[in-house]
Amino acid sequence: MLDNEEFMLDTYPRELTQNPLKKIWMPCRNGHIAQRRVCMTNCPTLIVTVGLPARGKTYISKKLTRYLNWIGVPTKEFNVGQYRRECLKIYKSFEFFRPDNEEGLKIRRQCATSALNDVRQYLSVEGGQVAVFDATNTTRERRGTIVKFAEQNGFKVFFVESVCEDPEVIAQNIVQVKLGSPDYIHCNSEEAIEDFMKRIKCYESSYQPLDEVLDRDLSYIKIMDVGRRYLVNRVVDHIQSRIVYYLMNIHITPRSIYLCRHGESDLNIKGRIGGDSGLSARGKEFAKHLRKFIQEQNIKDLKVWTSQMKRTIQTAECLGAPYEQWKSLNEIDAGVCEEMMYEEIQEHYPLEFALRDQDKYRYRYPKGESYEDLVQRLEPVIMELERQENILVICHQAVMRCLLAYFLDKTADELPYLNCPLHTVLKLTPVAYGCKVESVYLGVDSVNTHRDRPERM
Amino acid sequence: MSTVQENLTQTPLLKIWVPWMGCNVNRRRGSSVPQFCNSPTLIVMVGLPARGKTYISKKLTRYLNWIGVPTKMFNVGQYRREAVKIYKNFECSRKSLKGESHLTLDVLTSVFLIQVFDATNTTKERRAVIISFAKEKGYKVFFIESICDNPEIIAENIKQVKFGSPDYVDRDIDEAMEDFIQRIECYRANYIPIDDEKDRKLSYIKIFDVGSTYLVNRVQDHIQSRIVYYLMNIHVTPRSIYLSRHGESELNLLGRIGGDSGLSPRGLKYANALAAFIRSQKITDLKVWTSHMKRTIQTAEAVGVQYEQWKALNEIDAGVCEELTYEEIQENFPEEFALRDQDKYRYRYPKGESYEDLVHRLEPVIMELERQENVLVVCHQAVMRCLLAYFLDKPADELPYLRCPLHTVLKLTPIAYGCKVESFFLNIEAVNTHRERPVVSFHICHNRHLALPTISLWYINYV
């Protein structure tokens, strides 16, 4: 919320001061700087998944949560299955889910209620902006309860339904994420699959999909056949529009994303930050090794992206394949500190140097950028990365940290300290609910540009 | 295997690094923004008359051209009018329904990456003709169908855009309305909407009831995804967008570009005048947006309403030329100065930005402006030119020379297929920061008196 609600009572125009960390101009009253949070929604949003088991609801919930947190919208997911596991302790069989199992129904209702209470806590008390309520929610009655809950608490509701009848997709789903579930820890694969199919059957008879007519006043997106088709109804605000756009761009086709920095540059060797220098001799050596590595990986239809800075382009040139230049992939702009060494920065701008260590994510260089700014500028890159398949991104230290934080779900606090050394390729392969990372050091020496988080004084 | 490319050179205008020696493997398109379109795409509108097809076609075409995707729209109604000359009554359109099949497909060429084919295209047979034409040429096809049965919306539609149409220029309004409704019935008899089962292999979006519901099928690529996102964010609710620059700044007074200075005394006066103007407009639920630069925020502060700061609205980054006067730039960077006059849209300041970069960074602002209703945007000269070019459909060539003087508010109100512009000068004097398109030739000019005639009189006097 904008904290300057007392606005109308003040005399204006008010004095402005520039917040020293973020370099944001703010009204200054009695020396106190009003803190403004850029807010995309006015009231919190409750996203509710809908669908039979093994339709990708948890996959979507986790991915969406990760994306929203990365772009700066505090989001948390609440998986009702998890609550059930905590309540039940031991899962015996699909019988628990039978529609005539009174005891089972009671427990499941309690779990849903418990989860909703935690949702209320998160959105109304803890300052969360979006909560993702991940459960089957297959009956109109259950959804009605949730809508009422949201109305009582002043939350907007947005449903995400996943509909899929392709038996291959469902089978693949079960193999990828159900076999490893705590529910089936004591079963072999065949037993687990058989039980899970029966579990799905328990839901099928009472499943009431979102209906174009009966549910026309609800806000929702219906995802059909893993994204071949979408039905979008009543998007009411910016955040819902962004969520729909995101959901329409993700896919589950297996692929890998390769991230690496440019080869060592002349300015790297001098210990200077930023600038637009070319590769050093070792940097050129790395480029050759990179080409060999890529060839050995035997990747189908690899796309290559670089920034518009000389060092990434020189690296890509060595690959002998077409590449696309993105200005958005340029390194963080260090403003007045461009091409300086850290020692020089400390000497000439000791206050700036200290502020940066205080909050490296939000700190903006004078006339430059912050990591927070970087994330905003990289969002279209992430969106396009989601659409693509096999891709190699040759970028820079701060940029790579931001991209990595998105894929590995790292917090804003950790992001600026992620380790992204020169001459090392990270191969990211989406698997189950997350991302497998393989780190390959290509055997060419370089300087170390990493600065660890400083000890608190 | 290709040899290692050791040498790169930076193109002087765009400041893009490209290989020194041309190599067949690397076909550098030398663009400052990624190119997403490989094969041309045909966008085909579908729907009964008065369903907003032309409105959507024009708006979409304007948006795509603004973001740098060469797009052209072909409206069959226009071609029909030329073919039939005088429109007598709806009987004519029954005949032309058959005649349509030979029209217009021939005008489609691959010069444009996207071509929007605006017609009813209401029969399966008609659409099949288009699909096979596209297949033959290697074009992708994306259908946009608009479905609406709300009689109020349709009537409003007819009033807003049909009565101005050349078809009805000499007609009485009631008679025209009646005739038009008959025309619609003519099409309805043969109308076969896109079928979700039979047409499931096609790529399309169905828009129901002016955007309350959308059905999206088989989006094939990036540009189709962007088109869908855009269509899902636009609306037709009446509203106005107010564009203004910050009040005159200290650096403006010194004739210096860029920087982050505060308002001059006259600039502060403007801020107060702006506040009074806004109050007099009696706008419901006005949102106010500023950049992160002091001068726009100071201006917004005076308005006395909550405002939101967007870094994306910051003025164009002049890189090494920040806070210089044009004379100083001409003296210290004569080649740069000449290059900028050569292609002001694509020219990128060393370590800075170009107008083309600005458009790229403003795209999310435009998207959000489309979602919003009444908004006042307090921004900067180059930024305002970009936004204005979007609303008024100005090409890249004209954009950098659009007039956006200080202390003047532009009120944009969407109407029919375009935008009404009202300009309000709030009567507070300010320096003139506008430079006309130069008529001198493109040599690097070391004689400042020849290179500087386009700078407004004030600066020359200052020198």
mmCIF file with all atom_site columns, C-alpha atoms in Angstrom, chain B residues 90 158 163 168 171-185:
data_model
loop_
_atom_site.group_PDB
_atom_site.id
_atom_site.type_symbol
_atom_site.label_atom_id
_atom_site.label_alt_id
_atom_site.label_comp_id
_atom_site.label_asym_id
_atom_site.label_entity_id
_atom_site.label_seq_id
_atom_site.pdbx_PDB_ins_code
_atom_site.Cartn_x
_atom_site.Cartn_y
_atom_site.Cartn_z
_atom_site.occupancy
_atom_site.B_iso_or_equiv
_atom_site.pdbx_formal_charge
_atom_site.auth_seq_id
_atom_site.auth_comp_id
_atom_site.auth_asym_id
_atom_site.auth_atom_id
_atom_site.pdbx_PDB_model_num
ATOM 1  C CA . PHE B 1 90  ? -27.744 -3.986  -48.467 1.00 0.00 ? 90  PHE B CA 1
ATOM 2  C CA . ILE B 1 158 ? -22.804 1.059   -35.086 1.00 0.00 ? 158 ILE B CA 1
ATOM 3  C CA . PHE B 1 163 ? -22.422 6.429   -39.263 1.00 0.00 ? 163 PHE B CA 1
ATOM 4  C CA . TYR B 1 168 ? -23.805 6.144   -44.987 1.00 0.00 ? 168 TYR B CA 1
ATOM 5  C CA . ARG B 1 171 ? -28.350 8.931   -44.986 1.00 0.00 ? 171 ARG B CA 1
ATOM 6  C CA . ASP B 1 172 ? -30.759 9.590   -42.182 1.00 0.00 ? 172 ASP B CA 1
ATOM 7  C CA . ILE B 1 173 ? -29.603 8.032   -38.893 1.00 0.00 ? 173 ILE B CA 1
ATOM 8  C CA . ASP B 1 174 ? -32.565 5.762   -38.206 1.00 0.00 ? 174 ASP B CA 1
ATOM 9  C CA . GLU B 1 175 ? -32.657 4.615   -41.799 1.00 0.00 ? 175 GLU B CA 1
ATOM 10 C CA . ALA B 1 176 ? -28.924 3.931   -41.663 1.00 0.00 ? 176 ALA B CA 1
ATOM 11 C CA . MET B 1 177 ? -29.226 1.964   -38.430 1.00 0.00 ? 177 MET B CA 1
ATOM 12 C CA . GLU B 1 178 ? -32.020 -0.145  -39.902 1.00 0.00 ? 178 GLU B CA 1
ATOM 13 C CA . ASP B 1 179 ? -30.065 -0.759  -43.069 1.00 0.00 ? 179 ASP B CA 1
ATOM 14 C CA . PHE B 1 180 ? -27.008 -1.753  -41.146 1.00 0.00 ? 180 PHE B CA 1
ATOM 15 C CA . ILE B 1 181 ? -28.868 -4.215  -38.989 1.00 0.00 ? 181 ILE B CA 1
ATOM 16 C CA . GLN B 1 182 ? -30.251 -5.790  -42.130 1.00 0.00 ? 182 GLN B CA 1
ATOM 17 C CA . ARG B 1 183 ? -26.724 -6.020  -43.442 1.00 0.00 ? 183 ARG B CA 1
ATOM 18 C CA . ILE B 1 184 ? -25.696 -7.943  -40.349 1.00 0.00 ? 184 ILE B CA 1
ATOM 19 C CA . GLU B 1 185 ? -28.595 -10.387 -40.801 1.00 0.00 ? 185 GLU B CA 1
#
